[in-house]
XYZ file of C-alpha atoms in Angstrom:
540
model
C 32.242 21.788 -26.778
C 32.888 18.323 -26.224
C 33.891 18.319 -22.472
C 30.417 20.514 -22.003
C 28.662 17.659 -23.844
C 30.533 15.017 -22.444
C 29.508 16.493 -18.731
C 26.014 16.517 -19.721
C 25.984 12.552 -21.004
C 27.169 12.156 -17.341
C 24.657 13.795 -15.570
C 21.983 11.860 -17.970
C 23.930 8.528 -16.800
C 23.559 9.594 -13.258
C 20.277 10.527 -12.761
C 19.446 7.596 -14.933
C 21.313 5.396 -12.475
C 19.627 7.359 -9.588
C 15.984 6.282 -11.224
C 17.214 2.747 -11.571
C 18.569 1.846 -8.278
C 15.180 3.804 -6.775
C 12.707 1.780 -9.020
C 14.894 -1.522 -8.021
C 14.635 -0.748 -4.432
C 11.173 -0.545 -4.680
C 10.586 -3.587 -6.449
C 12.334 -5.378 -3.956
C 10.820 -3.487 -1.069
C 6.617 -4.408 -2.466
C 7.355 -8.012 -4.738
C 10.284 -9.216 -3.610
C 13.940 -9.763 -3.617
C 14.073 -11.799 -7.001
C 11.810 -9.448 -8.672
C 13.792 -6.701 -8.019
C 16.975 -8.703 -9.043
C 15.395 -9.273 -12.020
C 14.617 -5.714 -13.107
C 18.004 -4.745 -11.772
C 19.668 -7.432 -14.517
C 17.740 -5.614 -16.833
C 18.958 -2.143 -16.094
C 22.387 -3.109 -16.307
C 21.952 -5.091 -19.524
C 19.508 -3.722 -21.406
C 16.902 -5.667 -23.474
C 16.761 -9.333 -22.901
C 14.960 -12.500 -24.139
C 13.628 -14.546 -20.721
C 16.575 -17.189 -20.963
C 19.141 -14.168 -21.512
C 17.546 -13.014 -18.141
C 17.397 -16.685 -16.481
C 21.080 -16.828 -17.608
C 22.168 -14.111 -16.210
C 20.634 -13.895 -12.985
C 21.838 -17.435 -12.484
C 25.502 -16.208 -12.512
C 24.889 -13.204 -10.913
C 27.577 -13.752 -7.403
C 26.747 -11.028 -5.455
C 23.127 -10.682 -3.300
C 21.551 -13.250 -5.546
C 18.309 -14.159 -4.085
C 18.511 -17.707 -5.969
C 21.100 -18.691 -3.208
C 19.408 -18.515 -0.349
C 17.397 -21.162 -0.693
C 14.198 -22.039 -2.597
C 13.589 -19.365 -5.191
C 9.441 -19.596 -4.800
C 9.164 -18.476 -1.412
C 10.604 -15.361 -2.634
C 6.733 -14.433 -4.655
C 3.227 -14.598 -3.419
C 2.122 -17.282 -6.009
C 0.848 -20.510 -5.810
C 3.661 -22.501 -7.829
C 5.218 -25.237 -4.963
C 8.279 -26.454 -6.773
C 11.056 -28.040 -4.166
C 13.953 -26.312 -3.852
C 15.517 -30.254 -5.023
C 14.389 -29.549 -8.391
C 17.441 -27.142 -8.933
C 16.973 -25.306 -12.723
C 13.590 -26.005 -12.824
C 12.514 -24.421 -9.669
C 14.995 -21.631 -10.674
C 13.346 -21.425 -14.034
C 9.574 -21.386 -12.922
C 9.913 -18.387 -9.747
C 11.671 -15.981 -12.559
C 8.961 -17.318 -15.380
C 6.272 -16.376 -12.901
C 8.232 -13.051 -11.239
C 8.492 -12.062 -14.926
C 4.998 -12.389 -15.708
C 4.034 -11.033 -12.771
C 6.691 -7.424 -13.909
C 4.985 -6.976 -17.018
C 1.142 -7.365 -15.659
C 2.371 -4.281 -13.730
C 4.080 -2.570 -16.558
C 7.234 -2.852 -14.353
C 8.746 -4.203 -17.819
C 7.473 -4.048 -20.817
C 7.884 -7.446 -23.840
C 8.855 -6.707 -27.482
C 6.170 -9.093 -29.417
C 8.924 -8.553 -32.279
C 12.016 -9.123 -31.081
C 11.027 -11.074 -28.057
C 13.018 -9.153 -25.540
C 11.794 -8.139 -22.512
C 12.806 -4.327 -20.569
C 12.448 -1.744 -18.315
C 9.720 0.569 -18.690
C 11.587 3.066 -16.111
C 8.702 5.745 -16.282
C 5.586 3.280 -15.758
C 7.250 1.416 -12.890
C 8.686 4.341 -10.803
C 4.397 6.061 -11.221
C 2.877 2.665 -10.455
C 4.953 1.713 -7.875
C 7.329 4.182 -6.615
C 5.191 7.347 -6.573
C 1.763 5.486 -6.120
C 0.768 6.476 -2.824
C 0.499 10.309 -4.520
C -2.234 8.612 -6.593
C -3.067 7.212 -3.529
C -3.679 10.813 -2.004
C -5.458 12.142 -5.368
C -8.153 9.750 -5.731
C -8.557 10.454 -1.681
C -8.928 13.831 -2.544
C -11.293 13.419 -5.381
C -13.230 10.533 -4.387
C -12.984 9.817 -0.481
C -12.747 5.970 0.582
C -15.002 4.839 -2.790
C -12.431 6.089 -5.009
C -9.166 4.546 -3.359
C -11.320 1.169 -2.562
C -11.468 1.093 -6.129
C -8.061 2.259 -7.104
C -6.592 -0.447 -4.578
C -8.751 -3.043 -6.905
C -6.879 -1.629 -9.970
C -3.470 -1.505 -8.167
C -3.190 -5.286 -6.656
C -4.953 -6.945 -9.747
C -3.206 -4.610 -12.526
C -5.929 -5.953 -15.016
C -9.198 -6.771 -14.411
C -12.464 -6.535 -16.202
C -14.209 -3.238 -15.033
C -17.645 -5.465 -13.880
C -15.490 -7.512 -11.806
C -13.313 -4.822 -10.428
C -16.445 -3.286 -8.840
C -17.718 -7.077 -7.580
C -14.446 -6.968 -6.104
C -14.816 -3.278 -4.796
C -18.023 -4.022 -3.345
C -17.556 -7.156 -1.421
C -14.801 -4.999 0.025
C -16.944 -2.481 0.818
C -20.740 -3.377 0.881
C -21.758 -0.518 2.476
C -20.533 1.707 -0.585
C -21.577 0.100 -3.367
C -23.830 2.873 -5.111
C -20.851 4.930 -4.692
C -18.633 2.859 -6.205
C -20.556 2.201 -9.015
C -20.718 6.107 -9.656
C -17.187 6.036 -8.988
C -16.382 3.508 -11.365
C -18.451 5.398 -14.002
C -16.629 8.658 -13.621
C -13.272 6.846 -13.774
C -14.429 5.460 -17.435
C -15.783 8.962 -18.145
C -12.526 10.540 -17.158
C -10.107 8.010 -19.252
C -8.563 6.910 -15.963
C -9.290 3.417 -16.954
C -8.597 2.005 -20.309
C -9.841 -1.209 -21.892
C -7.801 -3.477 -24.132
C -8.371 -6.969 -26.374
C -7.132 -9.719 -23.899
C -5.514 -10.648 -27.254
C -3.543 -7.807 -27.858
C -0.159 -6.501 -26.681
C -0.035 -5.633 -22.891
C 1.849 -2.364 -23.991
C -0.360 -1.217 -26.485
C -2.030 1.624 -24.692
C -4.810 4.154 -25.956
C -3.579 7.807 -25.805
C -7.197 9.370 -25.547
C -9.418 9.536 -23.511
C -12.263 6.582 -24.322
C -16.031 6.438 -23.325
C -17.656 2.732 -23.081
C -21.389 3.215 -23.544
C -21.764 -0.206 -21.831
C -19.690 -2.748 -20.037
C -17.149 -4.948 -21.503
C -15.930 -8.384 -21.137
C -12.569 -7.133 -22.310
C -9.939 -6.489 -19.365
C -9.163 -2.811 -18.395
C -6.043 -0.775 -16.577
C -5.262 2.264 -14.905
C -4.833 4.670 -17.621
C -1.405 6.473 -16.279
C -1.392 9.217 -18.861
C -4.701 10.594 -17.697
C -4.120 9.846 -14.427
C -1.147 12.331 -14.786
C -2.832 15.033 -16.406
C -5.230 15.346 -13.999
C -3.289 15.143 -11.301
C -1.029 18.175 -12.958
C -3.871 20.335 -12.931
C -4.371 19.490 -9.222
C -0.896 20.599 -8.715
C -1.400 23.898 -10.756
C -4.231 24.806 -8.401
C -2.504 23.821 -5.485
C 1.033 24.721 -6.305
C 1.106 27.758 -8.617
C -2.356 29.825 -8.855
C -2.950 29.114 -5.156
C 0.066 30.816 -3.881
C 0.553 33.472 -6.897
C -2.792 34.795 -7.528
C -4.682 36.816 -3.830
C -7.851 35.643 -6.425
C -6.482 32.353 -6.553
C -9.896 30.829 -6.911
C -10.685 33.269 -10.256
C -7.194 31.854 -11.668
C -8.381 28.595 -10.742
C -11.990 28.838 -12.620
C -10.185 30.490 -15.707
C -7.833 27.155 -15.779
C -10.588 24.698 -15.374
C -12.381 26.202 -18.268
C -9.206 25.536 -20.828
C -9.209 22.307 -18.998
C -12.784 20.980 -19.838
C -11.702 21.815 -23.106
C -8.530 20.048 -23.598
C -9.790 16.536 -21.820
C -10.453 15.586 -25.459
C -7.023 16.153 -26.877
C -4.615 13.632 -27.717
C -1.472 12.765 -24.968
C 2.003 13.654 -26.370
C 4.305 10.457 -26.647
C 7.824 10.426 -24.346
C 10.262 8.396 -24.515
C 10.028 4.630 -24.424
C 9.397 3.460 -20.857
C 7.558 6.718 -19.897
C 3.711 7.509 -19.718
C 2.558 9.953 -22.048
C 1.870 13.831 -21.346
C 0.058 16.534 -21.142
C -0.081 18.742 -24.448
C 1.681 21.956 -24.011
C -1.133 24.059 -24.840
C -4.576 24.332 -24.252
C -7.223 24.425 -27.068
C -7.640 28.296 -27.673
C -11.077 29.875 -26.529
C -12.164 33.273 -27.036
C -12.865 35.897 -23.876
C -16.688 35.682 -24.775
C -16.276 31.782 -23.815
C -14.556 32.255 -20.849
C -16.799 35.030 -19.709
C -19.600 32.538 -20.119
C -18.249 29.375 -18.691
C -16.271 31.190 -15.362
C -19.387 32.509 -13.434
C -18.067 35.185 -11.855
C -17.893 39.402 -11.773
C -17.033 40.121 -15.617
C -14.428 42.396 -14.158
C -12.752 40.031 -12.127
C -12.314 37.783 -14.605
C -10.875 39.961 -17.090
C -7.992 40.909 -14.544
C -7.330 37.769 -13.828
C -6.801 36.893 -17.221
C -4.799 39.529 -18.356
C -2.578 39.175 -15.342
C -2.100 35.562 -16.554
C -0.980 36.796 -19.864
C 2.053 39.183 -18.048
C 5.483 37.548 -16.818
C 4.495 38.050 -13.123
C 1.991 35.610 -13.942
C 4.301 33.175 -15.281
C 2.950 34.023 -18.920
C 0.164 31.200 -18.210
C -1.735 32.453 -20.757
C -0.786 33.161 -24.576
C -3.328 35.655 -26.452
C -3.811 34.995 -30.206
C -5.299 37.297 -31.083
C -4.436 40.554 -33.275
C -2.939 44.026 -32.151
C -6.750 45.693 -32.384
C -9.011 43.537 -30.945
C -6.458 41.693 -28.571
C -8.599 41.825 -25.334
C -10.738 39.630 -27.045
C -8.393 36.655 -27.765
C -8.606 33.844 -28.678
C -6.452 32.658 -25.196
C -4.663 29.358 -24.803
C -3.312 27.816 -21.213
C 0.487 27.101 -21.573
C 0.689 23.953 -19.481
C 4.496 24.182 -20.226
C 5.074 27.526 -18.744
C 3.466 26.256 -15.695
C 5.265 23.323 -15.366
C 8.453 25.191 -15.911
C 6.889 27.704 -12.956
C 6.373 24.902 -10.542
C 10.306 23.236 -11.265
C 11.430 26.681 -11.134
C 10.105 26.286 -7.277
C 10.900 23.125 -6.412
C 15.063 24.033 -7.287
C 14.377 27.061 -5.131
C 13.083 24.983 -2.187
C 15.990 22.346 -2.768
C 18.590 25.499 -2.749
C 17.591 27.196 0.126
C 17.375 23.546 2.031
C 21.132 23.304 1.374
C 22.378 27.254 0.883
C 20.093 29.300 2.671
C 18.288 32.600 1.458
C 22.062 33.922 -0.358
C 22.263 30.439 -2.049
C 18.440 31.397 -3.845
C 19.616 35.273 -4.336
C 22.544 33.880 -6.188
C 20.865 31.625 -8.168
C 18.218 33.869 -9.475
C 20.795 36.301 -10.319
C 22.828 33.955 -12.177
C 19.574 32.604 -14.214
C 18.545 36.371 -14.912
C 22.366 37.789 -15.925
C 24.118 34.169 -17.488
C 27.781 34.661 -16.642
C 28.344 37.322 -13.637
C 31.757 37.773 -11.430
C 31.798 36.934 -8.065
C 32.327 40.652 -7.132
C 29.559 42.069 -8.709
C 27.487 39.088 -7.631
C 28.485 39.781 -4.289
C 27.187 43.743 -4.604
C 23.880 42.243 -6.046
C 23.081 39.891 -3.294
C 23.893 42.243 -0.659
C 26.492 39.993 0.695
C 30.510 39.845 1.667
C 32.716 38.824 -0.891
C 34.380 35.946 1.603
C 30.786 34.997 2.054
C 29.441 35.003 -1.498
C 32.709 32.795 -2.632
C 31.850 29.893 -0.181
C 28.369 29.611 -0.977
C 29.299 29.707 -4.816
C 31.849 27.040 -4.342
C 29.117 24.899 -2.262
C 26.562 25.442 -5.071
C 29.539 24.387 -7.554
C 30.316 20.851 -5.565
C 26.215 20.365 -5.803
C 26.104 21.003 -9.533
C 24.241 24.110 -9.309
C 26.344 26.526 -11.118
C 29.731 26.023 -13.374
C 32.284 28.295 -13.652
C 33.934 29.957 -16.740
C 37.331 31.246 -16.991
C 38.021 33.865 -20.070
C 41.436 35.337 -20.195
C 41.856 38.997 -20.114
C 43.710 39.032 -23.441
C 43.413 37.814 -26.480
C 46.083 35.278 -25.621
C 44.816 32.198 -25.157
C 48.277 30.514 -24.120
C 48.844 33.019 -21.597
C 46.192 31.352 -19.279
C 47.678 32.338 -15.938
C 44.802 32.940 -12.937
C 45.823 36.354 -12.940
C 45.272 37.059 -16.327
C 42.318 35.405 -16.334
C 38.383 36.525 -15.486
C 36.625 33.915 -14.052
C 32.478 34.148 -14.514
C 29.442 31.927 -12.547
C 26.957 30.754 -14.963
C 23.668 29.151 -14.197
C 21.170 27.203 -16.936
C 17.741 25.681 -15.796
C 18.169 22.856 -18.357
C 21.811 21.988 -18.372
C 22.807 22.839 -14.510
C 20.399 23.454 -11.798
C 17.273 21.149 -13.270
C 19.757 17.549 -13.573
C 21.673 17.992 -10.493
C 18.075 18.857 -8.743
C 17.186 15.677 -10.144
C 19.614 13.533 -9.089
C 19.570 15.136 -5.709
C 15.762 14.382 -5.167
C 16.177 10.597 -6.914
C 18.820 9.637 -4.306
C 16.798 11.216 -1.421
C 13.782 9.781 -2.078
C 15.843 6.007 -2.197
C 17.427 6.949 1.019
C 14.207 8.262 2.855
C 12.438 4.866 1.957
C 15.137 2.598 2.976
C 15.213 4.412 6.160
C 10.731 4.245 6.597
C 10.928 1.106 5.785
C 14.249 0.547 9.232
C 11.785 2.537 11.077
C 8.618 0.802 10.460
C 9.958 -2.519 11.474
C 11.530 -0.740 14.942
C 7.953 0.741 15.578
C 6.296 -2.599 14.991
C 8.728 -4.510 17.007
C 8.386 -1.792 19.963
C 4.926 -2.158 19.832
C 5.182 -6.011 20.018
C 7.456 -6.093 23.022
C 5.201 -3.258 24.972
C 2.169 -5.794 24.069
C 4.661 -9.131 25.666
C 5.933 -6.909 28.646
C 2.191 -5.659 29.709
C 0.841 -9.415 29.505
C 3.978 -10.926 31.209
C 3.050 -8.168 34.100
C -0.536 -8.915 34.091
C -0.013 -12.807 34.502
C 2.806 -11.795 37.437
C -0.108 -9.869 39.165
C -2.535 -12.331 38.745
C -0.153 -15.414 40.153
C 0.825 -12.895 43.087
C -2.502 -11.943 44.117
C -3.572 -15.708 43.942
C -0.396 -16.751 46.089
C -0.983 -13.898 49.036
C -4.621 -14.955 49.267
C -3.320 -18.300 49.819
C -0.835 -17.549 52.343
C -2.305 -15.532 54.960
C 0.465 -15.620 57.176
C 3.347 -13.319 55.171
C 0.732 -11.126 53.898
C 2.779 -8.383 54.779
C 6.034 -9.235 52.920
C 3.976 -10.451 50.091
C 2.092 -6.872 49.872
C 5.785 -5.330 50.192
C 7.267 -7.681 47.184
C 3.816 -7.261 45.753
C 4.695 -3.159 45.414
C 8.371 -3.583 44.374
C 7.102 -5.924 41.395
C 4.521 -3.500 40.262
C 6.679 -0.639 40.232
C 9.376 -2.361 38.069
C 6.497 -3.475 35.801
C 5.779 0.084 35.794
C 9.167 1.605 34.803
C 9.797 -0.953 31.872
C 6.619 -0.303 30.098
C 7.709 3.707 30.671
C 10.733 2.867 28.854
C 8.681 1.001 26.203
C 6.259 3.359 26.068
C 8.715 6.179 25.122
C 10.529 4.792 22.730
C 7.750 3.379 21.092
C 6.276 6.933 20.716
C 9.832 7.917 19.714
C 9.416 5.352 16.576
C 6.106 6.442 15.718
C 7.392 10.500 16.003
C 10.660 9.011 13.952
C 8.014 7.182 11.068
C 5.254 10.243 11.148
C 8.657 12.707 10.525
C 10.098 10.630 7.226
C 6.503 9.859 6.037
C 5.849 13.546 5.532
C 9.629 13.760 4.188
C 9.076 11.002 2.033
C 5.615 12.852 0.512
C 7.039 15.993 -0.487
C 10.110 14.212 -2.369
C 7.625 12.092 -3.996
C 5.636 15.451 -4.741
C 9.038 17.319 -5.844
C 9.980 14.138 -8.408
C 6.655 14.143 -10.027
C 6.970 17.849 -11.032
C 10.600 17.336 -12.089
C 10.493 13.891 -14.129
C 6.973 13.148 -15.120
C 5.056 16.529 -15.934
């Protein structure tokens, strides 16, 4: 019992770690190399008061950002300390790089114990995962909504009067829209106000409605921002591709949802946005006849399809043994959540192990402990065949195996007298190691767009240098044959051999430019659907 738990503390580390060194890369990667030395001192340390931090970044030996020269230049803000002032310059960049970390919600400050930390879940939404926000708002609002979003995300806080101004003289030809836009936002709860006075943590859990505007600053509001994106992804992800009537499915869900906007967000843990409730509030069949406007019938077999385990069990009836057509019906939001996990670990297994590696692993998550024989007979595969892909599965984390000795004997533990079982849990196997997996993808595949990016632009600059250098060769070389009459014809003939090696360089430059931009376009779409896969698994 305490090996198991011990091995589960150590997958908690890890993906912990994993989440860490992907929100410090980031940091680095969009504010700069101090800032993200800063929240990686913080990670490592835990909870610190701002000379703790100063302190400790100062002796930090390795890839310290404070010894490469002047620690300003390192942040977009207007502070101009010389590098000459030593401590002082030192102490200003990581006074304003802090400030600048909890504006964000990057860290979070204790008013009460005057520490400062990590708010692991805020930073890795707001920076990390934004550009799926990015895509949502796209999706919901066009250009209005992500002119205004971009507002939100550069300034962090900003009165909502002057985060239209700003919207507007960004956009002028939009600004009725983004006025309506900036309403429904407010209507929604996707922006929250706060007393300028107040903690920058403390954050409203409901959704508010301002009945005019107010002087007071205002935020993104992550925690509704998340729940309506989840119910995007339900759509999109689950009812879309399990229901043929996906858009009856669809209706039914967005009538629980109207109802449960209202509802209070469930806390997490510290450092995390708030969530979705797990349930919807209940409504009877009458009410979801009336507010889904389609064929009675239709609806009604949608519904009670929802209810049944090949419909995920979306749906929970509460109602009595006599009348139980009738209800009252809640959405589980948790059962679909589970339902859309459930698929990402298939995707991630079959990426790695192949159609056998997802036959085993259903098998394994239906039966609990099963033999390699007989899971061999199950999945229709060799023996030789089913071993290797279980031992793969068991290097990833995916399964664990048992051994239980044939006898009673428990000192007689000899391979041969043993029986050894493949087990498989969603919680304690597959779901942490998926995590981990997708954490340290995700890292990787951003490290590499970000190599691939600066190849693409730096193609692109030399094609740009080679096609004016030609251009000006041309030019001069028409100029001097004009000018010299008499060796027109060796002129035309150097004339040729110049244009033709013009020609062949930008051919070369030309290709492997388009061989960047095919490189970028192919880990930009990777990149999206491990950002996708990570919010399912960590933040719904």
């Amino acid at each position: 019992m305490t090996r198991r738990h011990d091995g589960h503390h150590d997958t908690h580390a890890r993906i912990l770690t994993e989440h860490q060194e992907l929100l410090e890369s980031s940091i680095s990667e969009q504010l700069g190399p101090l800032a993200g030395f800063l929240v990686h001192a913080l990670n490592r340390r835990g909870p610190l008061t701002l000379k703790e931090v100063a302190d400790a970044v100062k002796r930090e030996p390795f890839n310290n950002p404070l010894h490469t020269g002047d620690a300003t230049k390192h942040i977009g803000c207007p502070l101009a300390v010389p590098v000459t002032a030593g401590d002082m310059a030192t102490d200003a960049a990581i006074k304003e790089v802090m400030a600048r970390l909890v504006l964000h919600r990057v860290v979070c400050y204790d008013t009460e114990n005057h520490v400062y930390s990590v708010a692991l879940g805020y930073g890795l939404f707001l920076r990390t995962l934004f550009p799926l926000v990015m895509q949502f708002f796209q999706r919901r609002y066009g250009e209005t909504g992500v002119t205004l979003l971009m507002v939100f995300y550069q300034l962090a806080t900003v009165p909502r009067d002057a985060a239209v101004r700003l919207a507007m003289e960004r956009r002028p030809a939009l600004s009725e829209a983004l006025r309506h836009c900036a309403h429904e936002m407010e209507r929604l709860g996707f922006i929250e106000y706060f007393s300028a006075g107040g903690s920058a943590e403390a954050a409203a859990t409901t959704t508010t409605h301002s009945t005019g505007l107010s002087p007071d600053p205002c935020r993104l509001h992550v925690g509704n921002i998340l729940a309506e994106m989840l119910h995007d992804a339900i759509q999109q992800q689950l009812l879309a591709e399990r229901f043929a009537d996906g858009g009856v499915a669809a209706a039914v869900m967005e009538a629980f949802t109207t109802a449960t906007r209202t509802r209070r967000l469930e806390e997490r843990s510290h450092g995390f946005p708030p969530v979705h409730p797990r349930t919807s509030a209940s409504l009877p069949l009458r009410v979801l006849l009336r507010e889904v406007p389609m064929a009675e019938g239709v609806v009604v077999e949608a519904v009670s399809r929802m209810c049944r385990p090949d419909g995920d069990s979306l749906l929970s009836n509460d109602g009595t043994a006599t009348v139980a057509i009738e209800g009252p019906y809640r959405f589980r939001y948790d059962a679909a959540i589970e339902a859309m996990q459930r698929d990402c670990c298939e995707r991630l297994v079959f990426a790695r192990h192949g159609v056998l590696g997802v036959r085993l692993m259903k098998l394994l998550l239906q039966h609990h402990n099963m033999e390699d024989r007989m899971l061999a007979e199950e999945a229709i595969a060799t023996l030789s065949r089913t071993r290797e892909v279980l031992h793969a599965m068991l290097r990833d984390g995916y399964v664990r195996q048992q051994e239980v000795p044939k006898s009673g004997v428990m000192a007689d533990r000899q391979p041969k007298n043993s029986v050894f079982l493949w087990g498989c849990s969603m919680e304690k196997d597959l779901l942490p190691a998926v995590r981990m997996q997708v954490a340290k993808a995700l890292r990787i595949s951003l490290a590499r767009l970000s190599v691939e990016r600066q190849t693409a632009t730096s193609k692109v600059a030399s094609f740009t240098t080679t096609t004016t250098t030609g251009s000006n060769n041309n030019n001069n070389h028409h100029n001097n044959c004009c000018a010299a009459s008499s060796t027109a014809a060796t002129s035309v003939a150097a004339g040729l051999s110049l244009t033709a090696g013009i020609r062949g360089d930008t051919g070369e430059v030309i290709a492997e430019t388009l061989r960047c931009q095919r490189a970028v376009a192919a880990l930009e779409s990777s990149v999206s659907a491990l950002m996708g896969t990570m919010l399912v698994l960590d933040f719904y």
